[in-house]
Amino acid sequence: MSEPRTVLVALAGLTPQVVTETLYALWREGDVPSEIHVLTTLPGRQRVRETLLDPHQGAFYRFCSDYGIDHRRIRFDLGTVHVLVTPDGRPVEDLRTARENAAVADQLAGFVRDLATDPGVRIHASLAGGRKTMTYYLGYALSLFGRPGDRLTHVLVSEDFEAHPEFFYPPPQPVDLRTRADKRIRTADARIDLVDIPFVRLREFVPAEVLRGSFSEIVAGAEQALAARCGGLRLDLDPATHTLWAAGRECRLRPQGFALYLHLVLVAGETEEPLPFLELVAEPRVEALWPDRARELGLRGEEARDLADRLEALALSKKGDRNFVSAVSKVNRALRESLPPAVAARLEIRRAGRSPVRYAVGIGPDAVRIVRTRAS
């Protein structure tokens, strides 16, 4: 099996020198990348084109010539310079709004996720350029999708040379430069260090289906999935839409199923023991939990009364036990269809024993939050 090829992923604002500085550091390590991808803004792309990729005086071609590298060995051209876009598809000029930041986070996460699906690629992500929020998103994306062998680094450059408009790397033949303070500096004195940034690889701990969607959804899903593995799952419930959220995913239940599930959550706050149908819906137990305990959880009076009425209708129906079993099955099916398997398994209504069958959920009121996604 051949060695994976190294793909350098860099961010660039108005100081694209970080690309050639990182390239120089990798050349010293003997790990010249096969491809360089730069994610940037519209002004950043223009700066990369002018300073790095100009066919006559671009620093990338000059670096390759200076250090005896055939530039064709490295795929780096305007096709690998990716301009980030706003939510409505316009090229990003600068990150000024929350919506633009969210859109950029989605694009950076998606770019790293797509690269990480190729086993023949080793990702080297550089945090040296771009806005601080962009570097955070890139680093976090590698934490979510990175595999063994993927690398996260930052390039450190001597103070006098950092962001100097004429310094892109130390050339083999030293030259003199002038700083803004009119201080004469010599490139032979420049120091470039490539620092590895340790990061936690979460990929193996989070179900693959969680690692989809927007950046915020992925983060929420990963948080919930990890909490589920550690026994700390959180659940949001919207009584107006009979919806629950877990691991960044949504599950819509029928009104009666929602009432039943919430009732089992309230019961779990009283006892961890599974209970048979008749005990679960016995009038004393229902009166003890509804509406006071439900209100303590955050339900409004009319919401609590409506859900309690649905629960009572289930208990009083002529085929109460059969209807109860049917409602349990529908809730569990909805959870399995909507949520990651590991999360659904934690949230499902459990059955235990026979004659009578007993029921319980593995999450209590302390792990539940009432939310409202629309006016009710």
Short mmCIF file of C-alpha atoms in Angstrom, two decimals:
data_model
loop_
_atom_site.label_atom_id
_atom_site.label_comp_id
_atom_site.label_asym_id
_atom_site.label_seq_id
_atom_site.Cartn_x
_atom_site.Cartn_y
_atom_site.Cartn_z
CA MET A 1 0.00 0.00 0.00
CA SER A 2 1.44 3.38 -1.03
CA GLU A 3 2.07 6.16 1.44
CA PRO A 4 -0.75 8.73 1.66
CA ARG A 5 -0.05 12.02 -0.02
CA THR A 6 0.15 15.13 2.17
CA VAL A 7 -2.40 17.86 1.49
CA LEU A 8 -1.66 21.21 3.10
CA VAL A 9 -4.78 23.17 4.05
CA ALA A 10 -4.07 26.79 4.91
CA LEU A 11 -6.02 29.93 5.67
CA ALA A 12 -4.92 33.22 4.18
CA GLY A 13 -6.05 36.75 4.81
CA LEU A 14 -3.92 39.62 3.67
CA THR A 15 -0.64 37.93 4.66
CA PRO A 16 -0.31 34.91 2.33
CA GLN A 17 3.35 34.60 3.37
CA VAL A 18 2.20 31.97 5.87
CA VAL A 19 1.78 29.53 2.96
CA THR A 20 5.37 29.72 1.74
CA GLU A 21 6.71 29.94 5.30
CA THR A 22 4.91 26.72 6.15
CA LEU A 23 6.07 25.18 2.88
CA TYR A 24 9.66 26.09 3.73
CA ALA A 25 9.34 24.48 7.18
CA LEU A 26 7.91 21.31 5.61
CA TRP A 27 10.71 21.23 3.02
CA ARG A 28 13.23 21.26 5.87
CA GLU A 29 11.40 18.27 7.37
CA GLY A 30 11.43 16.44 4.05
CA ASP A 31 7.64 16.45 3.88
CA VAL A 32 6.79 18.61 0.87
CA PRO A 33 3.02 18.39 0.26
CA SER A 34 1.48 17.07 -2.93
CA GLU A 35 -1.27 19.69 -2.87
CA ILE A 36 -1.83 23.07 -1.26
CA HIS A 37 -5.36 24.30 -0.67
CA VAL A 38 -5.94 27.82 0.56
CA LEU A 39 -9.30 28.91 1.96
CA THR A 40 -9.67 32.65 1.95
CA THR A 41 -11.76 35.74 1.30
CA LEU A 42 -12.09 37.53 -2.03
CA PRO A 43 -9.36 40.08 -1.16
CA GLY A 44 -7.24 37.21 0.17
CA ARG A 45 -7.52 35.33 -3.13
CA GLN A 46 -6.36 38.42 -4.99
CA ARG A 47 -3.38 38.75 -2.64
CA VAL A 48 -2.49 35.06 -3.11
CA ARG A 49 -2.68 35.45 -6.88
CA GLU A 50 -0.46 38.53 -6.90
CA THR A 51 2.16 37.49 -4.36
CA LEU A 52 2.33 33.68 -4.56
CA LEU A 53 1.00 32.56 -7.93
CA ASP A 54 2.05 35.26 -10.35
CA PRO A 55 3.79 33.24 -13.10
CA HIS A 56 6.69 35.70 -13.32
CA GLN A 57 7.41 36.77 -9.76
CA GLY A 58 5.17 34.68 -7.51
CA ALA A 59 6.86 33.58 -4.28
CA PHE A 60 5.64 29.99 -4.68
CA TYR A 61 7.44 29.54 -8.01
CA ARG A 62 10.47 31.39 -6.69
CA PHE A 63 10.61 29.08 -3.66
CA CYS A 64 10.46 25.97 -5.85
CA SER A 65 13.21 27.29 -8.08
CA ASP A 66 15.42 28.29 -5.14
CA TYR A 67 15.16 24.84 -3.51
CA GLY A 68 15.27 22.65 -6.59
CA ILE A 69 11.62 21.54 -6.55
CA ASP A 70 9.66 20.98 -9.73
CA HIS A 71 6.62 23.14 -9.03
CA ARG A 72 4.51 20.68 -11.04
CA ARG A 73 5.02 18.16 -8.23
CA ILE A 74 2.83 20.36 -6.01
CA ARG A 75 -0.70 21.05 -7.10
CA PHE A 76 -1.12 24.70 -6.22
CA ASP A 77 -2.89 27.11 -8.52
CA LEU A 78 -5.95 29.32 -8.55
CA GLY A 79 -8.06 26.16 -8.73
CA THR A 80 -6.92 25.21 -5.24
CA VAL A 81 -7.54 28.69 -3.82
CA HIS A 82 -11.08 28.53 -2.48
CA VAL A 83 -13.04 31.71 -1.83
CA LEU A 84 -15.48 31.36 1.05
CA VAL A 85 -19.01 32.55 0.37
CA THR A 86 -21.81 34.23 2.29
CA PRO A 87 -25.14 32.49 3.02
CA ASP A 88 -26.56 33.95 -0.22
CA GLY A 89 -23.60 32.75 -2.30
CA ARG A 90 -21.57 35.96 -2.60
CA PRO A 91 -17.78 35.84 -2.12
CA VAL A 92 -16.83 36.81 1.42
CA GLU A 93 -15.11 40.18 1.58
CA ASP A 94 -14.60 39.98 5.33
CA LEU A 95 -16.27 38.25 8.26
CA ARG A 96 -18.51 40.91 9.75
CA THR A 97 -21.78 39.21 10.68
CA ALA A 98 -22.86 36.18 12.66
CA ARG A 99 -24.45 34.66 9.54
CA GLU A 100 -21.21 35.03 7.59
CA ASN A 101 -19.26 33.40 10.40
CA ALA A 102 -21.72 30.50 10.52
CA ALA A 103 -21.51 30.05 6.74
CA VAL A 104 -17.71 30.01 6.84
CA ALA A 105 -17.74 27.49 9.68
CA ASP A 106 -19.96 25.20 7.59
CA GLN A 107 -17.64 25.47 4.58
CA LEU A 108 -14.46 24.81 6.53
CA ALA A 109 -16.02 21.81 8.27
CA GLY A 110 -17.31 20.46 4.97
CA PHE A 111 -13.94 20.90 3.27
CA VAL A 112 -12.07 19.01 5.98
CA ARG A 113 -14.78 16.33 6.18
CA ASP A 114 -14.55 15.69 2.42
CA LEU A 115 -10.75 15.46 2.52
CA ALA A 116 -10.90 13.08 5.47
CA THR A 117 -13.01 10.59 3.50
CA ASP A 118 -9.99 9.82 1.28
CA PRO A 119 -7.71 7.24 2.92
CA GLY A 120 -4.99 8.22 0.46
CA VAL A 121 -4.77 11.74 1.92
CA ARG A 122 -2.94 12.89 5.03
CA ILE A 123 -4.27 16.28 6.08
CA HIS A 124 -1.86 18.93 7.30
CA ALA A 125 -3.91 21.90 8.51
CA SER A 126 -2.15 25.17 9.24
CA LEU A 127 -3.53 27.67 11.74
CA ALA A 128 -1.10 30.42 10.79
CA GLY A 129 -3.34 32.63 8.62
CA GLY A 130 -6.83 34.07 8.45
CA ARG A 131 -9.02 35.55 11.14
CA LYS A 132 -9.02 34.02 14.60
CA THR A 133 -12.53 32.65 14.13
CA MET A 134 -11.43 30.94 10.91
CA THR A 135 -8.47 29.30 12.60
CA TYR A 136 -10.74 28.09 15.40
CA TYR A 137 -13.20 26.58 12.92
CA LEU A 138 -10.41 24.86 10.98
CA GLY A 139 -8.80 23.43 14.11
CA TYR A 140 -12.12 22.24 15.48
CA ALA A 141 -13.01 20.67 12.13
CA LEU A 142 -9.80 18.66 12.23
CA SER A 143 -10.64 17.60 15.78
CA LEU A 144 -14.02 16.35 14.55
CA PHE A 145 -12.86 14.64 11.36
CA GLY A 146 -9.12 14.11 11.77
CA ARG A 147 -7.58 10.64 11.68
CA PRO A 148 -4.32 9.24 12.98
CA GLY A 149 -1.57 10.81 10.90
CA ASP A 150 -3.40 14.07 10.24
CA ARG A 151 -1.55 17.07 11.56
CA LEU A 152 -2.33 20.53 12.92
CA THR A 153 0.44 23.13 13.04
CA HIS A 154 1.25 26.78 13.44
CA VAL A 155 4.28 28.45 11.89
CA LEU A 156 6.29 30.84 14.06
CA VAL A 157 8.42 33.50 12.38
CA SER A 158 11.00 35.82 13.91
CA GLU A 159 9.41 39.10 14.99
CA ASP A 160 11.24 41.32 12.49
CA PHE A 161 10.17 39.09 9.60
CA GLU A 162 6.64 38.25 10.65
CA ALA A 163 4.17 39.77 8.17
CA HIS A 164 6.98 41.67 6.44
CA PRO A 165 5.59 42.40 2.95
CA GLU A 166 8.84 41.31 1.24
CA PHE A 167 9.58 38.21 3.29
CA PHE A 168 8.07 34.90 2.19
CA TYR A 169 10.81 32.44 3.24
CA PRO A 170 14.59 32.50 3.80
CA PRO A 171 16.16 32.29 0.32
CA PRO A 172 19.36 30.27 -0.17
CA GLN A 173 21.21 33.51 -0.95
CA PRO A 174 20.50 35.89 1.94
CA VAL A 175 19.25 39.38 1.15
CA ASP A 176 18.80 42.52 3.20
CA LEU A 177 15.37 43.97 3.98
CA ARG A 178 14.17 47.10 5.71
CA THR A 179 11.52 47.17 8.42
CA ARG A 180 8.95 49.93 8.81
CA ALA A 181 11.20 51.41 11.47
CA ASP A 182 13.94 51.52 8.82
CA LYS A 183 15.89 48.80 10.59
CA ARG A 184 18.07 46.69 8.32
CA ILE A 185 17.49 42.94 8.70
CA ARG A 186 19.07 40.02 6.88
CA THR A 187 17.07 36.97 5.81
CA ALA A 188 19.84 34.66 7.04
CA ASP A 189 18.78 35.67 10.56
CA ALA A 190 15.15 34.70 10.06
CA ARG A 191 13.95 31.82 12.18
CA ILE A 192 10.97 29.72 11.13
CA ASP A 193 9.61 27.05 13.45
CA LEU A 194 6.74 24.71 12.73
CA VAL A 195 4.89 23.95 15.96
CA ASP A 196 2.60 20.94 16.20
CA ILE A 197 -0.71 21.68 17.91
CA PRO A 198 -2.04 18.64 19.81
CA PHE A 199 -5.74 18.02 19.26
CA VAL A 200 -8.28 15.46 20.39
CA ARG A 201 -9.46 13.21 17.57
CA LEU A 202 -13.18 12.72 18.13
CA ARG A 203 -13.97 10.88 14.92
CA GLU A 204 -13.84 7.41 16.47
CA PHE A 205 -16.06 8.38 19.38
CA VAL A 206 -18.89 10.04 17.46
CA PRO A 207 -21.29 8.12 15.18
CA ALA A 208 -20.75 8.91 11.49
CA GLU A 209 -24.32 10.13 11.05
CA VAL A 210 -23.69 12.84 13.65
CA LEU A 211 -20.84 14.28 11.57
CA ARG A 212 -23.16 15.78 8.97
CA GLY A 213 -25.12 18.97 8.66
CA SER A 214 -24.03 22.45 9.62
CA PHE A 215 -21.06 23.17 11.86
CA SER A 216 -23.30 24.06 14.80
CA GLU A 217 -25.37 20.90 14.30
CA ILE A 218 -22.22 18.78 14.14
CA VAL A 219 -20.85 20.32 17.33
CA ALA A 220 -24.17 19.86 19.14
CA GLY A 221 -24.47 16.32 17.86
CA ALA A 222 -20.92 15.44 18.87
CA GLU A 223 -21.47 16.91 22.33
CA GLN A 224 -24.64 14.89 22.82
CA ALA A 225 -23.12 11.70 21.40
CA LEU A 226 -20.13 11.99 23.72
CA ALA A 227 -22.42 12.75 26.62
CA ALA A 228 -24.41 9.64 25.77
CA ARG A 229 -21.25 7.53 25.89
CA CYS A 230 -20.41 9.02 29.28
CA GLY A 231 -23.92 8.77 30.67
CA GLY A 232 -24.67 12.48 30.47
CA LEU A 233 -27.13 12.78 27.59
CA ARG A 234 -29.22 15.97 27.37
CA LEU A 235 -32.69 16.24 25.85
CA ASP A 236 -34.72 19.24 24.67
CA LEU A 237 -38.51 18.93 24.46
CA ASP A 238 -40.94 21.30 22.73
CA PRO A 239 -44.51 20.70 23.99
CA ALA A 240 -46.01 22.95 21.31
CA THR A 241 -44.74 20.85 18.41
CA HIS A 242 -44.34 17.54 20.28
CA THR A 243 -40.70 17.47 19.21
CA LEU A 244 -37.55 16.37 20.99
CA TRP A 245 -33.92 17.14 20.15
CA ALA A 246 -30.90 15.08 21.04
CA ALA A 247 -27.39 14.90 19.55
CA GLY A 248 -28.26 17.85 17.33
CA ARG A 249 -31.09 15.92 15.67
CA GLU A 250 -34.85 16.42 15.73
CA CYS A 251 -37.53 13.81 16.38
CA ARG A 252 -41.21 14.66 15.95
CA LEU A 253 -43.62 12.51 17.98
CA ARG A 254 -47.38 12.15 17.87
CA PRO A 255 -49.11 14.11 20.65
CA GLN A 256 -50.04 10.99 22.63
CA GLY A 257 -46.56 9.54 22.21
CA PHE A 258 -45.04 12.83 23.39
CA ALA A 259 -47.29 12.82 26.48
CA LEU A 260 -46.37 9.22 27.22
CA TYR A 261 -42.64 9.86 26.83
CA LEU A 262 -42.72 12.93 29.03
CA HIS A 263 -44.68 10.99 31.64
CA LEU A 264 -42.00 8.29 31.68
CA VAL A 265 -39.35 11.00 32.09
CA LEU A 266 -41.23 12.34 35.12
CA VAL A 267 -41.59 8.82 36.51
CA ALA A 268 -37.83 8.32 36.11
CA GLY A 269 -37.37 11.27 38.45
CA GLU A 270 -39.23 9.30 41.13
CA THR A 271 -37.91 5.78 40.57
CA GLU A 272 -35.38 4.11 38.30
CA GLU A 273 -37.30 0.83 38.44
CA PRO A 274 -39.34 -0.13 35.36
CA LEU A 275 -43.07 -0.26 36.09
CA PRO A 276 -45.96 -2.11 34.44
CA PHE A 277 -48.55 -0.23 32.41
CA LEU A 278 -51.22 -0.22 35.14
CA GLU A 279 -48.85 1.25 37.71
CA LEU A 280 -47.47 3.83 35.30
CA VAL A 281 -50.88 5.26 34.47
CA ALA A 282 -52.55 4.67 37.84
CA GLU A 283 -54.53 7.73 38.90
CA PRO A 284 -52.51 8.43 42.10
CA ARG A 285 -49.24 8.42 40.17
CA VAL A 286 -50.57 10.62 37.38
CA GLU A 287 -52.01 13.10 39.89
CA ALA A 288 -48.70 13.15 41.76
CA LEU A 289 -46.77 14.07 38.62
CA TRP A 290 -49.27 16.19 36.65
CA PRO A 291 -49.47 19.08 36.54
CA ASP A 292 -47.19 20.20 39.39
CA ARG A 293 -44.04 18.22 38.50
CA ALA A 294 -44.60 18.96 34.83
CA ARG A 295 -44.78 22.68 35.62
CA GLU A 296 -41.58 22.46 37.65
CA LEU A 297 -39.94 21.12 34.50
CA GLY A 298 -41.07 24.23 32.63
CA LEU A 299 -44.43 23.35 31.10
CA ARG A 300 -47.13 25.97 31.13
CA GLY A 301 -50.47 25.23 32.72
CA GLU A 302 -52.38 24.68 29.50
CA GLU A 303 -49.57 22.55 28.08
CA ALA A 304 -49.50 20.35 31.17
CA ARG A 305 -53.29 19.95 31.15
CA ASP A 306 -53.38 19.04 27.47
CA LEU A 307 -50.67 16.39 27.80
CA ALA A 308 -52.21 15.02 31.01
CA ASP A 309 -55.56 14.67 29.20
CA ARG A 310 -53.89 12.69 26.41
CA LEU A 311 -52.23 10.43 28.97
CA GLU A 312 -55.55 9.94 30.76
CA ALA A 313 -57.25 9.05 27.48
CA LEU A 314 -54.64 6.36 26.92
CA ALA A 315 -55.13 4.96 30.41
CA LEU A 316 -58.94 4.90 30.17
CA SER A 317 -59.30 3.46 26.67
CA LYS A 318 -60.89 0.03 26.45
CA LYS A 319 -57.74 -1.42 24.94
CA GLY A 320 -55.47 0.57 27.20
CA ASP A 321 -52.68 -1.95 27.46
CA ARG A 322 -52.67 -2.66 23.73
CA ASN A 323 -52.80 1.03 22.91
CA PHE A 324 -49.97 1.61 25.37
CA VAL A 325 -47.81 -1.06 23.68
CA SER A 326 -48.60 0.48 20.29
CA ALA A 327 -47.70 3.97 21.51
CA VAL A 328 -44.40 2.68 22.95
CA SER A 329 -43.53 1.03 19.63
CA LYS A 330 -44.32 4.20 17.66
CA VAL A 331 -42.17 6.33 19.96
CA ASN A 332 -39.23 3.93 19.73
CA ARG A 333 -39.54 3.69 15.95
CA ALA A 334 -39.52 7.49 15.64
CA LEU A 335 -36.43 7.70 17.85
CA ARG A 336 -34.56 5.09 15.80
CA GLU A 337 -35.47 6.76 12.52
CA SER A 338 -34.50 10.26 13.64
CA LEU A 339 -31.54 9.94 15.99
CA PRO A 340 -28.05 8.43 15.82
CA PRO A 341 -28.19 4.76 16.89
CA ALA A 342 -26.16 5.22 20.08
CA VAL A 343 -28.37 8.11 21.16
CA ALA A 344 -31.64 6.41 20.21
CA ALA A 345 -30.59 3.35 22.19
CA ARG A 346 -30.13 5.53 25.28
CA LEU A 347 -33.48 7.28 24.87
CA GLU A 348 -35.74 4.42 23.85
CA ILE A 349 -38.51 3.22 26.13
CA ARG A 350 -37.11 0.02 27.62
CA ARG A 351 -39.13 -3.11 28.19
CA ALA A 352 -38.27 -5.48 31.03
CA GLY A 353 -39.69 -8.74 32.27
CA ARG A 354 -42.87 -10.58 31.39
CA SER A 355 -46.34 -10.91 32.88
CA PRO A 356 -46.43 -8.04 33.38
CA VAL A 357 -44.02 -6.25 31.03
CA ARG A 358 -42.50 -3.21 32.71
CA TYR A 359 -41.41 0.04 31.07
CA ALA A 360 -38.92 2.85 31.76
CA VAL A 361 -36.72 5.45 30.09
CA GLY A 362 -33.07 6.03 30.90
CA ILE A 363 -33.31 9.80 31.26
CA GLY A 364 -34.88 11.81 34.06
CA PRO A 365 -36.13 15.40 34.48
CA ASP A 366 -32.70 16.72 35.48
CA ALA A 367 -31.41 15.98 31.97
CA VAL A 368 -34.41 17.51 30.19
CA ARG A 369 -35.03 21.10 29.13
CA ILE A 370 -38.30 22.52 27.84
CA VAL A 371 -37.81 24.70 24.75
CA ARG A 372 -40.22 26.50 22.46
CA THR A 373 -39.42 26.84 18.79
CA ARG A 374 -42.58 28.81 17.98
CA ALA A 375 -45.28 30.67 19.83
CA SER A 376 -47.79 28.32 21.38
#
